[in-house]
Short mmCIF file of N, CA, C and O in Angstrom, two decimals:
data_model
loop_
_atom_site.label_atom_id
_atom_site.label_comp_id
_atom_site.label_asym_id
_atom_site.label_seq_id
_atom_site.Cartn_x
_atom_site.Cartn_y
_atom_site.Cartn_z
N UNK A 1 109.09 59.42 -6.71
CA UNK A 1 109.13 59.13 -5.20
C UNK A 1 109.33 59.29 -4.22
O UNK A 1 111.07 59.14 -4.91
N UNK A 2 109.66 60.26 -3.55
CA UNK A 2 111.01 60.39 -2.98
C UNK A 2 111.08 59.24 -1.53
O UNK A 2 110.80 58.58 -1.79
N UNK A 3 112.40 59.13 -2.17
CA UNK A 3 113.33 57.44 -0.83
C UNK A 3 113.38 58.63 0.61
O UNK A 3 113.51 59.23 0.62
N UNK A 4 113.24 57.08 1.38
CA UNK A 4 113.57 57.62 2.78
C UNK A 4 114.47 57.86 3.15
O UNK A 4 116.21 57.21 2.44
N UNK A 5 114.94 58.51 4.07
CA UNK A 5 116.11 59.31 4.44
C UNK A 5 117.06 57.97 5.25
O UNK A 5 116.71 57.13 6.06
N UNK A 6 118.61 58.09 4.93
CA UNK A 6 118.91 56.84 4.68
C UNK A 6 119.13 56.56 6.82
O UNK A 6 118.92 56.04 7.15
N UNK A 7 118.95 57.34 7.44
CA UNK A 7 119.07 57.66 8.82
C UNK A 7 117.48 56.95 9.71
O UNK A 7 118.31 55.98 10.56
N UNK A 8 116.70 56.67 8.84
CA UNK A 8 115.51 56.57 9.49
C UNK A 8 115.05 54.72 9.37
O UNK A 8 115.24 53.85 9.59
N UNK A 9 116.15 54.53 7.78
CA UNK A 9 116.10 52.77 7.33
C UNK A 9 117.23 52.81 8.40
O UNK A 9 117.08 51.34 8.61
N UNK A 10 118.43 52.94 8.66
CA UNK A 10 119.10 52.61 9.80
C UNK A 10 118.65 52.64 10.41
O UNK A 10 119.09 51.04 11.72
N UNK A 11 117.82 53.53 10.97
CA UNK A 11 117.45 53.31 12.32
C UNK A 11 116.25 51.97 12.93
O UNK A 11 116.16 51.22 13.83
N UNK A 12 115.30 52.03 11.74
CA UNK A 12 114.97 50.87 11.78
C UNK A 12 115.55 49.79 11.69
O UNK A 12 114.81 48.94 12.01
N UNK A 13 116.51 49.80 10.64
CA UNK A 13 116.86 48.44 10.47
C UNK A 13 117.67 48.13 11.45
O UNK A 13 117.87 47.20 11.83
N UNK A 14 118.42 48.71 12.21
CA UNK A 14 119.21 48.62 13.52
C UNK A 14 118.34 48.18 14.76
O UNK A 14 118.45 47.03 15.21
N UNK A 15 116.83 48.54 14.48
CA UNK A 15 116.13 48.27 15.78
C UNK A 15 115.66 46.80 15.74
O UNK A 15 115.87 45.96 16.40
N UNK A 16 115.60 46.11 14.10
CA UNK A 16 115.28 44.99 13.66
C UNK A 16 116.09 43.87 14.29
O UNK A 16 116.40 42.95 14.84
N UNK A 17 117.53 44.71 14.08
CA UNK A 17 118.27 43.56 14.33
C UNK A 17 118.33 43.39 15.69
O UNK A 17 118.77 42.16 15.83
N UNK A 18 118.71 44.51 16.77
CA UNK A 18 118.77 44.20 17.89
C UNK A 18 117.43 43.03 18.37
O UNK A 18 117.92 42.62 19.57
N UNK A 19 117.03 43.56 18.13
CA UNK A 19 115.39 42.91 18.54
C UNK A 19 115.62 41.36 18.21
O UNK A 19 115.28 40.38 18.88
N UNK A 20 115.94 41.31 17.13
CA UNK A 20 115.95 39.63 17.08
C UNK A 20 117.36 38.87 17.42
O UNK A 20 117.32 37.99 17.64
N UNK A 21 118.41 40.02 17.66
CA UNK A 21 119.49 39.86 18.40
C UNK A 21 119.26 39.13 19.97
O UNK A 21 119.33 37.98 20.78
N UNK A 22 118.21 40.21 20.61
CA UNK A 22 117.48 40.07 21.84
C UNK A 22 116.60 38.64 22.09
O UNK A 22 116.86 38.05 22.93
N UNK A 23 116.64 38.85 21.50
CA UNK A 23 115.08 37.70 21.12
C UNK A 23 115.83 36.58 21.65
O UNK A 23 115.41 35.10 21.71
N UNK A 24 116.91 36.07 20.25
CA UNK A 24 117.49 35.22 20.70
C UNK A 24 118.47 34.79 21.91
O UNK A 24 118.75 33.59 22.28
N UNK A 25 118.59 35.41 22.81
CA UNK A 25 119.26 35.36 23.95
C UNK A 25 118.53 35.25 24.69
O UNK A 25 117.56 35.66 25.12
N UNK A 26 119.41 34.38 25.85
CA UNK A 26 118.45 33.72 26.98
C UNK A 26 119.51 33.44 28.03
O UNK A 26 120.45 34.60 28.14
N UNK A 27 119.17 32.71 28.85
CA UNK A 27 120.28 33.08 30.48
C UNK A 27 120.60 31.59 30.18
O UNK A 27 119.84 30.86 30.13
N UNK A 28 121.74 31.63 30.90
CA UNK A 28 121.94 29.53 31.83
C UNK A 28 121.65 29.54 32.27
O UNK A 28 121.62 28.18 32.96
N UNK A 29 121.20 30.20 33.05
CA UNK A 29 120.34 29.82 34.86
C UNK A 29 119.20 29.84 34.83
O UNK A 29 118.35 30.17 33.61
N UNK A 30 118.61 27.96 34.19
CA UNK A 30 117.38 27.61 34.42
C UNK A 30 116.51 28.20 35.06
O UNK A 30 115.17 28.38 34.66
N UNK A 31 116.69 29.30 36.18
CA UNK A 31 115.94 29.65 37.00
C UNK A 31 115.22 31.34 36.79
O UNK A 31 114.69 31.33 37.17
N UNK A 32 116.35 31.32 35.67
CA UNK A 32 115.83 33.05 34.91
C UNK A 32 114.37 32.69 34.27
O UNK A 32 113.96 31.91 33.62
N UNK A 33 113.63 33.92 34.49
CA UNK A 33 112.68 34.08 33.75
C UNK A 33 112.84 34.51 32.41
O UNK A 33 114.34 34.59 31.80
N UNK A 34 111.76 33.70 31.49
CA UNK A 34 111.70 33.33 29.90
C UNK A 34 112.69 32.44 30.33
O UNK A 34 112.45 31.94 28.84
N UNK A 35 113.46 31.28 30.71
CA UNK A 35 114.37 30.39 30.36
C UNK A 35 113.57 29.26 30.81
O UNK A 35 112.66 28.76 31.17
N UNK A 36 113.53 27.93 29.79
CA UNK A 36 113.39 26.28 30.16
C UNK A 36 114.36 25.86 30.25
O UNK A 36 115.10 25.88 29.40
N UNK A 37 114.23 24.57 30.99
CA UNK A 37 115.37 24.03 31.64
C UNK A 37 115.05 22.67 30.61
O UNK A 37 114.25 21.90 30.48
N UNK A 38 115.82 21.89 29.69
CA UNK A 38 115.57 21.07 28.60
C UNK A 38 116.06 19.36 29.13
O UNK A 38 115.48 18.81 28.27
N UNK A 39 117.08 19.69 30.29
CA UNK A 39 117.80 18.68 30.71
C UNK A 39 118.27 18.23 29.37
O UNK A 39 118.51 16.93 29.27
N UNK A 40 118.57 18.63 28.43
CA UNK A 40 119.70 17.71 27.37
C UNK A 40 120.74 18.24 27.51
O UNK A 40 121.46 17.18 26.76
N UNK A 41 121.27 18.88 28.41
CA UNK A 41 122.67 19.23 29.05
C UNK A 41 123.15 18.98 30.04
O UNK A 41 122.91 19.65 31.21
N UNK A 42 123.67 17.65 30.18
CA UNK A 42 123.88 17.37 31.70
C UNK A 42 125.57 17.61 32.31
O UNK A 42 126.04 17.79 31.36
N UNK A 43 125.05 17.89 33.47
CA UNK A 43 126.08 19.04 33.91
C UNK A 43 127.73 17.84 33.64
O UNK A 43 127.82 16.44 34.48
N UNK A 44 128.41 18.11 33.48
CA UNK A 44 130.33 17.22 33.17
C UNK A 44 130.72 17.53 34.70
O UNK A 44 130.93 18.10 35.66
N UNK A 45 131.41 16.37 34.95
CA UNK A 45 131.94 15.39 36.17
C UNK A 45 133.68 16.15 35.72
O UNK A 45 134.25 15.86 34.95
N UNK A 46 133.17 17.25 37.54
CA UNK A 46 135.56 18.09 37.07
C UNK A 46 136.00 16.81 37.09
O UNK A 46 136.12 15.76 37.96
N UNK A 47 137.13 16.73 36.71
CA UNK A 47 137.52 15.46 36.59
C UNK A 47 138.73 15.44 38.35
O UNK A 47 138.89 16.71 38.16
N UNK A 48 139.10 14.44 38.60
CA UNK A 48 139.11 14.60 40.61
C UNK A 48 140.82 13.99 40.11
O UNK A 48 140.85 12.91 39.32
N UNK A 49 141.72 14.13 40.95
CA UNK A 49 142.64 13.15 41.26
C UNK A 49 142.69 12.48 42.45
O UNK A 49 142.58 13.33 43.57
N UNK A 50 142.84 11.51 42.89
CA UNK A 50 142.58 10.68 44.26
C UNK A 50 143.27 10.11 44.79
O UNK A 50 144.44 9.24 43.68
N UNK A 51 144.30 10.53 45.32
CA UNK A 51 145.95 9.56 46.77
C UNK A 51 145.18 8.46 47.01
O UNK A 51 145.02 8.28 48.72
N UNK A 52 145.98 7.54 46.97
CA UNK A 52 146.40 6.11 47.55
C UNK A 52 147.69 6.03 47.97
O UNK A 52 148.81 5.99 47.60
N UNK A 53 147.73 5.97 49.49
CA UNK A 53 149.13 6.29 50.16
C UNK A 53 149.74 4.64 50.09
O UNK A 53 148.39 4.00 50.66
N UNK A 54 150.95 4.44 49.89
CA UNK A 54 151.46 2.87 50.51
C UNK A 54 152.40 3.29 51.93
O UNK A 54 152.98 4.10 51.65
N UNK A 55 151.60 2.55 52.67
CA UNK A 55 151.95 2.48 53.73
C UNK A 55 152.53 1.66 54.59
O UNK A 55 151.60 0.58 54.60
N UNK A 56 153.24 1.47 55.05
CA UNK A 56 153.56 0.00 55.92
C UNK A 56 153.56 -0.72 54.72
O UNK A 56 154.30 -1.39 53.34
N UNK A 57 153.09 -1.99 54.80
CA UNK A 57 152.24 -2.72 53.76
C UNK A 57 150.76 -2.73 53.70
O UNK A 57 150.30 -4.05 53.67
N UNK A 58 150.32 -1.57 52.99
CA UNK A 58 149.04 -1.70 52.67
C UNK A 58 148.83 -0.69 52.20
O UNK A 58 149.49 0.57 51.83
N UNK A 59 147.85 -0.35 51.28
CA UNK A 59 147.22 0.81 50.29
C UNK A 59 146.20 1.13 51.20
O UNK A 59 145.50 0.70 51.76
N UNK A 60 146.16 3.21 51.32
CA UNK A 60 145.45 3.12 51.96
C UNK A 60 144.98 4.56 51.85
O UNK A 60 145.38 5.10 51.05
N UNK A 61 143.09 4.58 51.37
CA UNK A 61 142.34 3.53 51.26
C UNK A 61 142.25 2.52 50.64
O UNK A 61 143.10 2.03 49.40
N UNK A 62 142.62 1.10 51.06
CA UNK A 62 142.08 -0.08 50.04
C UNK A 62 141.49 0.30 49.02
O UNK A 62 141.32 -0.66 48.25
N UNK A 63 140.23 0.41 49.25
CA UNK A 63 139.02 0.21 48.25
C UNK A 63 138.18 1.96 47.88
O UNK A 63 138.05 2.57 49.18
N UNK A 64 138.23 2.18 47.15
CA UNK A 64 138.07 3.49 46.80
C UNK A 64 137.02 2.91 45.22
O UNK A 64 136.66 2.42 44.97
N UNK A 65 136.00 4.28 45.37
CA UNK A 65 135.16 4.66 44.05
C UNK A 65 135.05 5.97 43.77
O UNK A 65 135.40 6.98 44.25
N UNK A 66 136.00 5.46 42.08
CA UNK A 66 135.31 7.00 41.59
C UNK A 66 134.50 7.30 40.44
O UNK A 66 133.96 6.68 39.85
N UNK A 67 134.44 8.26 39.41
CA UNK A 67 134.18 8.77 38.79
C UNK A 67 134.80 8.14 37.10
O UNK A 67 136.09 8.81 37.52
N UNK A 68 134.26 7.82 35.61
CA UNK A 68 135.01 7.59 34.84
C UNK A 68 136.11 8.91 34.10
O UNK A 68 135.02 10.08 34.55
N UNK A 69 137.69 8.82 34.08
CA UNK A 69 137.71 10.39 33.93
C UNK A 69 138.88 10.32 34.87
O UNK A 69 139.78 11.18 35.06
N UNK A 70 138.49 10.32 35.80
CA UNK A 70 139.13 10.75 37.03
C UNK A 70 140.13 9.84 37.33
O UNK A 70 140.77 8.85 36.67
N UNK A 71 141.80 10.41 38.23
CA UNK A 71 142.42 10.13 37.93
C UNK A 71 143.40 9.46 39.52
O UNK A 71 142.68 10.05 40.47
N UNK A 72 143.89 8.34 40.38
CA UNK A 72 144.15 8.05 41.09
C UNK A 72 145.74 7.90 40.72
O UNK A 72 146.47 7.37 39.82
N UNK A 73 146.29 8.62 41.76
CA UNK A 73 147.76 8.55 42.23
C UNK A 73 148.21 7.78 43.24
O UNK A 73 147.54 8.48 44.33
N UNK A 74 148.98 6.85 43.51
CA UNK A 74 149.74 5.87 44.63
C UNK A 74 151.22 7.21 44.92
O UNK A 74 152.00 7.06 44.19
N UNK A 75 151.13 7.09 45.88
CA UNK A 75 152.29 7.97 46.86
C UNK A 75 153.13 6.83 47.46
O UNK A 75 152.40 6.37 48.77
N UNK A 76 154.25 6.91 46.57
CA UNK A 76 155.47 5.82 48.29
C UNK A 76 155.81 6.63 48.55
O UNK A 76 156.89 7.60 48.40
N UNK A 77 155.58 6.03 50.16
CA UNK A 77 157.14 6.78 51.30
C UNK A 77 157.85 5.77 52.29
O UNK A 77 156.56 5.89 53.10
N UNK A 78 158.25 4.94 51.72
CA UNK A 78 158.57 4.24 52.95
C UNK A 78 160.11 3.88 52.31
O UNK A 78 160.94 4.20 51.77
N UNK A 79 160.69 2.55 53.27
CA UNK A 79 162.42 2.32 53.05
C UNK A 79 162.22 0.82 52.30
O UNK A 79 162.62 0.33 52.31
N UNK A 80 160.56 0.35 52.13
CA UNK A 80 160.62 -0.92 51.13
C UNK A 80 160.38 -0.73 49.67
O UNK A 80 159.31 0.05 49.99
N UNK A 81 160.47 -1.38 48.76
CA UNK A 81 159.62 -1.29 47.29
C UNK A 81 158.61 -1.65 47.63
O UNK A 81 157.80 -2.67 48.20
N UNK A 82 158.20 -1.17 46.61
CA UNK A 82 156.11 -1.59 46.48
C UNK A 82 156.27 -0.68 44.62
O UNK A 82 156.27 -0.41 44.60
N UNK A 83 154.57 -1.24 44.52
CA UNK A 83 154.14 -1.40 43.15
C UNK A 83 152.66 -1.65 43.65
O UNK A 83 152.25 -1.73 44.53
N UNK A 84 152.20 -1.33 41.49
CA UNK A 84 150.74 -1.53 41.65
C UNK A 84 151.02 -2.12 40.41
O UNK A 84 151.40 -2.12 39.27
N UNK A 85 150.16 -3.06 40.89
CA UNK A 85 149.34 -4.06 39.60
C UNK A 85 148.14 -4.82 39.17
O UNK A 85 147.86 -5.37 40.56
N UNK A 86 147.90 -5.00 37.75
CA UNK A 86 146.54 -4.40 37.77
C UNK A 86 146.58 -6.50 37.88
O UNK A 86 147.19 -6.91 37.89
N UNK A 87 144.74 -6.68 38.91
CA UNK A 87 144.83 -8.39 38.57
C UNK A 87 143.70 -8.49 37.82
O UNK A 87 142.44 -8.02 38.03
N UNK A 88 143.43 -9.22 36.98
CA UNK A 88 142.91 -9.98 35.47
C UNK A 88 142.81 -9.22 34.56
O UNK A 88 143.35 -7.96 34.53
N UNK A 89 142.17 -9.98 32.97
CA UNK A 89 142.06 -8.59 32.42
C UNK A 89 141.34 -7.01 32.43
O UNK A 89 142.65 -6.25 31.43
N UNK A 90 140.62 -6.75 33.41
CA UNK A 90 139.66 -5.37 33.36
C UNK A 90 141.12 -4.31 33.91
O UNK A 90 140.84 -3.20 33.51
N UNK A 91 142.23 -4.66 34.74
CA UNK A 91 142.87 -4.21 34.50
C UNK A 91 144.75 -4.10 34.55
O UNK A 91 145.71 -4.02 35.03
N UNK A 92 144.29 -4.24 33.25
CA UNK A 92 145.87 -4.68 32.78
C UNK A 92 146.28 -3.64 32.36
O UNK A 92 147.72 -4.10 32.09
N UNK A 93 146.04 -2.37 32.47
CA UNK A 93 146.73 -0.87 31.89
C UNK A 93 147.66 -0.59 33.55
O UNK A 93 148.33 0.27 33.68
N UNK A 94 147.72 -1.33 34.84
CA UNK A 94 147.92 -1.10 36.29
C UNK A 94 148.99 -1.83 35.74
O UNK A 94 148.89 -2.83 36.40
N UNK A 95 150.17 -1.10 35.32
CA UNK A 95 151.54 -1.52 36.05
C UNK A 95 152.45 -0.85 36.65
O UNK A 95 152.71 -0.39 35.61
N UNK A 96 152.19 -0.20 37.49
CA UNK A 96 153.55 0.59 37.81
C UNK A 96 154.86 0.22 37.95
O UNK A 96 155.06 -1.03 38.22
N UNK A 97 156.29 1.08 37.79
CA UNK A 97 157.55 0.49 38.44
C UNK A 97 157.24 0.46 39.81
O UNK A 97 156.12 0.39 40.52
N UNK A 98 158.77 0.10 40.63
CA UNK A 98 158.67 -0.15 41.70
C UNK A 98 159.20 0.52 42.07
O UNK A 98 160.27 1.76 41.81
N UNK A 99 158.48 1.12 43.81
CA UNK A 99 158.85 2.33 43.92
C UNK A 99 159.53 2.51 45.79
O UNK A 99 158.88 1.60 46.56
N UNK A 100 160.37 2.90 46.14
CA UNK A 100 160.45 3.35 47.53
C UNK A 100 159.58 4.52 48.06
O UNK A 100 159.21 5.14 48.74
N UNK A 101 159.95 6.09 47.48
CA UNK A 101 159.41 6.28 47.20
C UNK A 101 159.03 7.69 46.27
O UNK A 101 159.93 7.01 44.79
N UNK A 102 157.49 7.85 45.91
CA UNK A 102 157.69 8.37 44.84
C UNK A 102 156.22 8.62 44.47
O UNK A 102 155.63 8.29 45.07
N UNK A 103 155.72 8.99 43.30
CA UNK A 103 154.32 8.99 42.64
C UNK A 103 153.75 7.97 41.34
O UNK A 103 154.90 8.55 40.22
N UNK A 104 153.15 7.16 41.45
CA UNK A 104 152.14 6.87 39.61
C UNK A 104 151.40 7.19 39.88
O UNK A 104 150.57 6.88 41.03
N UNK A 105 150.41 7.84 38.12
CA UNK A 105 148.92 8.10 38.42
C UNK A 105 148.10 7.25 37.39
O UNK A 105 149.10 7.08 37.02
N UNK A 106 147.33 6.86 37.29
CA UNK A 106 146.65 6.23 36.29
C UNK A 106 145.40 6.39 36.29
O UNK A 106 144.97 6.90 37.28
N UNK A 107 144.51 7.42 34.65
CA UNK A 107 143.57 7.84 34.81
C UNK A 107 142.79 7.00 34.12
O UNK A 107 142.67 5.69 33.48
N UNK A 108 141.61 6.38 34.89
CA UNK A 108 140.38 5.56 34.66
C UNK A 108 139.35 5.83 33.92
O UNK A 108 138.70 6.84 34.03
N UNK A 109 139.23 5.26 32.82
CA UNK A 109 138.29 5.65 31.44
C UNK A 109 137.11 5.26 31.62
O UNK A 109 135.71 5.21 30.63
N UNK A 110 137.28 3.85 31.72
CA UNK A 110 136.12 2.91 31.57
C UNK A 110 135.44 2.77 32.90
O UNK A 110 136.12 2.29 33.95
N UNK A 111 134.13 2.49 33.47
CA UNK A 111 133.53 1.88 34.66
C UNK A 111 133.70 0.69 34.74
O UNK A 111 134.41 -0.38 34.01
N UNK A 112 134.00 0.04 36.16
CA UNK A 112 134.11 -1.17 35.94
C UNK A 112 135.01 -1.35 36.99
O UNK A 112 134.90 0.07 38.22
N UNK A 113 134.91 -2.37 37.97
CA UNK A 113 136.01 -2.94 39.11
C UNK A 113 137.51 -3.82 38.56
O UNK A 113 137.10 -4.17 37.96
N UNK A 114 138.29 -2.76 39.62
CA UNK A 114 139.68 -3.07 39.22
C UNK A 114 140.18 -3.13 40.07
O UNK A 114 140.37 -2.65 41.31
N UNK A 115 141.08 -4.45 40.23
CA UNK A 115 142.17 -5.09 41.64
C UNK A 115 142.85 -5.02 41.21
O UNK A 115 143.21 -5.33 40.19
N UNK A 116 143.97 -5.02 42.55
CA UNK A 116 145.73 -4.68 42.36
C UNK A 116 146.08 -4.66 43.82
O UNK A 116 144.91 -5.08 44.45
N UNK A 117 147.51 -4.95 43.10
CA UNK A 117 147.84 -5.70 43.82
C UNK A 117 149.96 -5.27 43.98
O UNK A 117 150.00 -4.67 43.31
N UNK A 118 150.58 -5.44 45.38
CA UNK A 118 151.88 -4.73 45.39
C UNK A 118 152.09 -6.89 44.60
O UNK A 118 152.35 -7.40 44.97
N UNK A 119 153.51 -6.24 43.81
CA UNK A 119 154.02 -7.31 42.80
C UNK A 119 154.81 -7.69 43.84
O UNK A 119 155.60 -9.69 43.93
N UNK A 120 156.02 -7.20 44.09
CA UNK A 120 156.43 -8.54 45.60
C UNK A 120 155.65 -8.08 47.03
O UNK A 120 156.07 -9.62 47.74
N UNK A 121 154.70 -8.01 47.39
CA UNK A 121 153.81 -8.28 48.61
C UNK A 121 152.29 -8.54 48.74
O UNK A 121 151.68 -7.59 48.28
N UNK A 122 152.35 -9.54 48.01
CA UNK A 122 151.07 -9.87 46.96
C UNK A 122 149.39 -10.46 47.91
O UNK A 122 148.79 -10.14 47.10
N UNK A 123 149.74 -9.25 49.32
CA UNK A 123 149.02 -9.70 50.59
C UNK A 123 148.25 -8.36 50.44
O UNK A 123 147.55 -7.76 51.02
N UNK A 124 149.06 -7.27 49.76
CA UNK A 124 148.99 -6.13 49.84
C UNK A 124 147.95 -5.56 48.69
O UNK A 124 148.27 -5.74 47.35
N UNK A 125 146.04 -5.32 49.14
CA UNK A 125 145.46 -5.15 47.84
C UNK A 125 144.51 -4.12 47.80
O UNK A 125 144.27 -3.90 48.90
N UNK A 126 144.10 -4.41 47.16
CA UNK A 126 143.23 -2.65 47.03
C UNK A 126 142.07 -2.75 45.34
O UNK A 126 142.17 -3.83 44.68
N UNK A 127 141.04 -2.04 45.54
CA UNK A 127 140.17 -2.32 44.78
C UNK A 127 139.61 -0.63 44.27
O UNK A 127 139.37 -0.02 45.33
N UNK A 128 139.68 -0.55 42.93
CA UNK A 128 138.95 0.32 42.90
C UNK A 128 137.83 0.45 41.95
O UNK A 128 137.92 -0.10 40.63
N UNK A 129 136.85 1.04 42.37
CA UNK A 129 135.85 0.65 41.95
C UNK A 129 135.48 2.37 40.92
O UNK A 129 135.06 3.37 40.95
N UNK A 130 134.86 2.02 39.59
CA UNK A 130 134.72 3.24 38.52
C UNK A 130 133.19 3.14 37.70
O UNK A 130 133.21 2.59 37.74
N UNK A 131 132.77 4.63 38.22
CA UNK A 131 130.91 4.55 38.05
C UNK A 131 130.93 5.54 36.68
O UNK A 131 132.29 6.56 36.48
N UNK A 132 129.82 5.12 35.91
CA UNK A 132 129.43 6.11 34.75
C UNK A 132 129.69 7.45 34.95
O UNK A 132 129.20 8.32 36.50
N UNK A 133 130.43 8.55 34.27
CA UNK A 133 130.55 9.59 34.35
C UNK A 133 128.98 10.57 34.70
O UNK A 133 127.92 10.01 33.84
#
C-alpha cells in the first residue's frame, strides 16, 4: 500500500490544527460578531486614591464615599498639628501620627461607615462610607 506523501499529511494536519485553534479564539469585545456576553466577569474597579485636605480646623471634604480597595490620603499643610483617629470598632485601624505638614494614607478594604476625628481637636470630624467593589 502506498504511503501518503508527508507534505500532504503535514498540510492536512496543519489545517486541522489551525482550524481548531481559530475555532477556540474569540474576541473580548462582547459586541463582536460570534461572541456572547456571559456576564460572569464583572469589570474590576480600578483602585483610586482620594485626598482629604486638613485645612484650618476642618477635614475637606468631611464626608466622602469610596469603593472597597480605594485609598484615602490626608494632606496636612498648616501651622497646627492634626491627626486622624478612628471612632468606634469599625475604624480602629485609623490612627495617624500628628502632622503639621505631610501626608498619611489608609486603604479601606471592607465596606462600611468609618468615622474619624482629630485627636487634638475633637470637633474636627469626618466620615468615609466604603461601598462594595
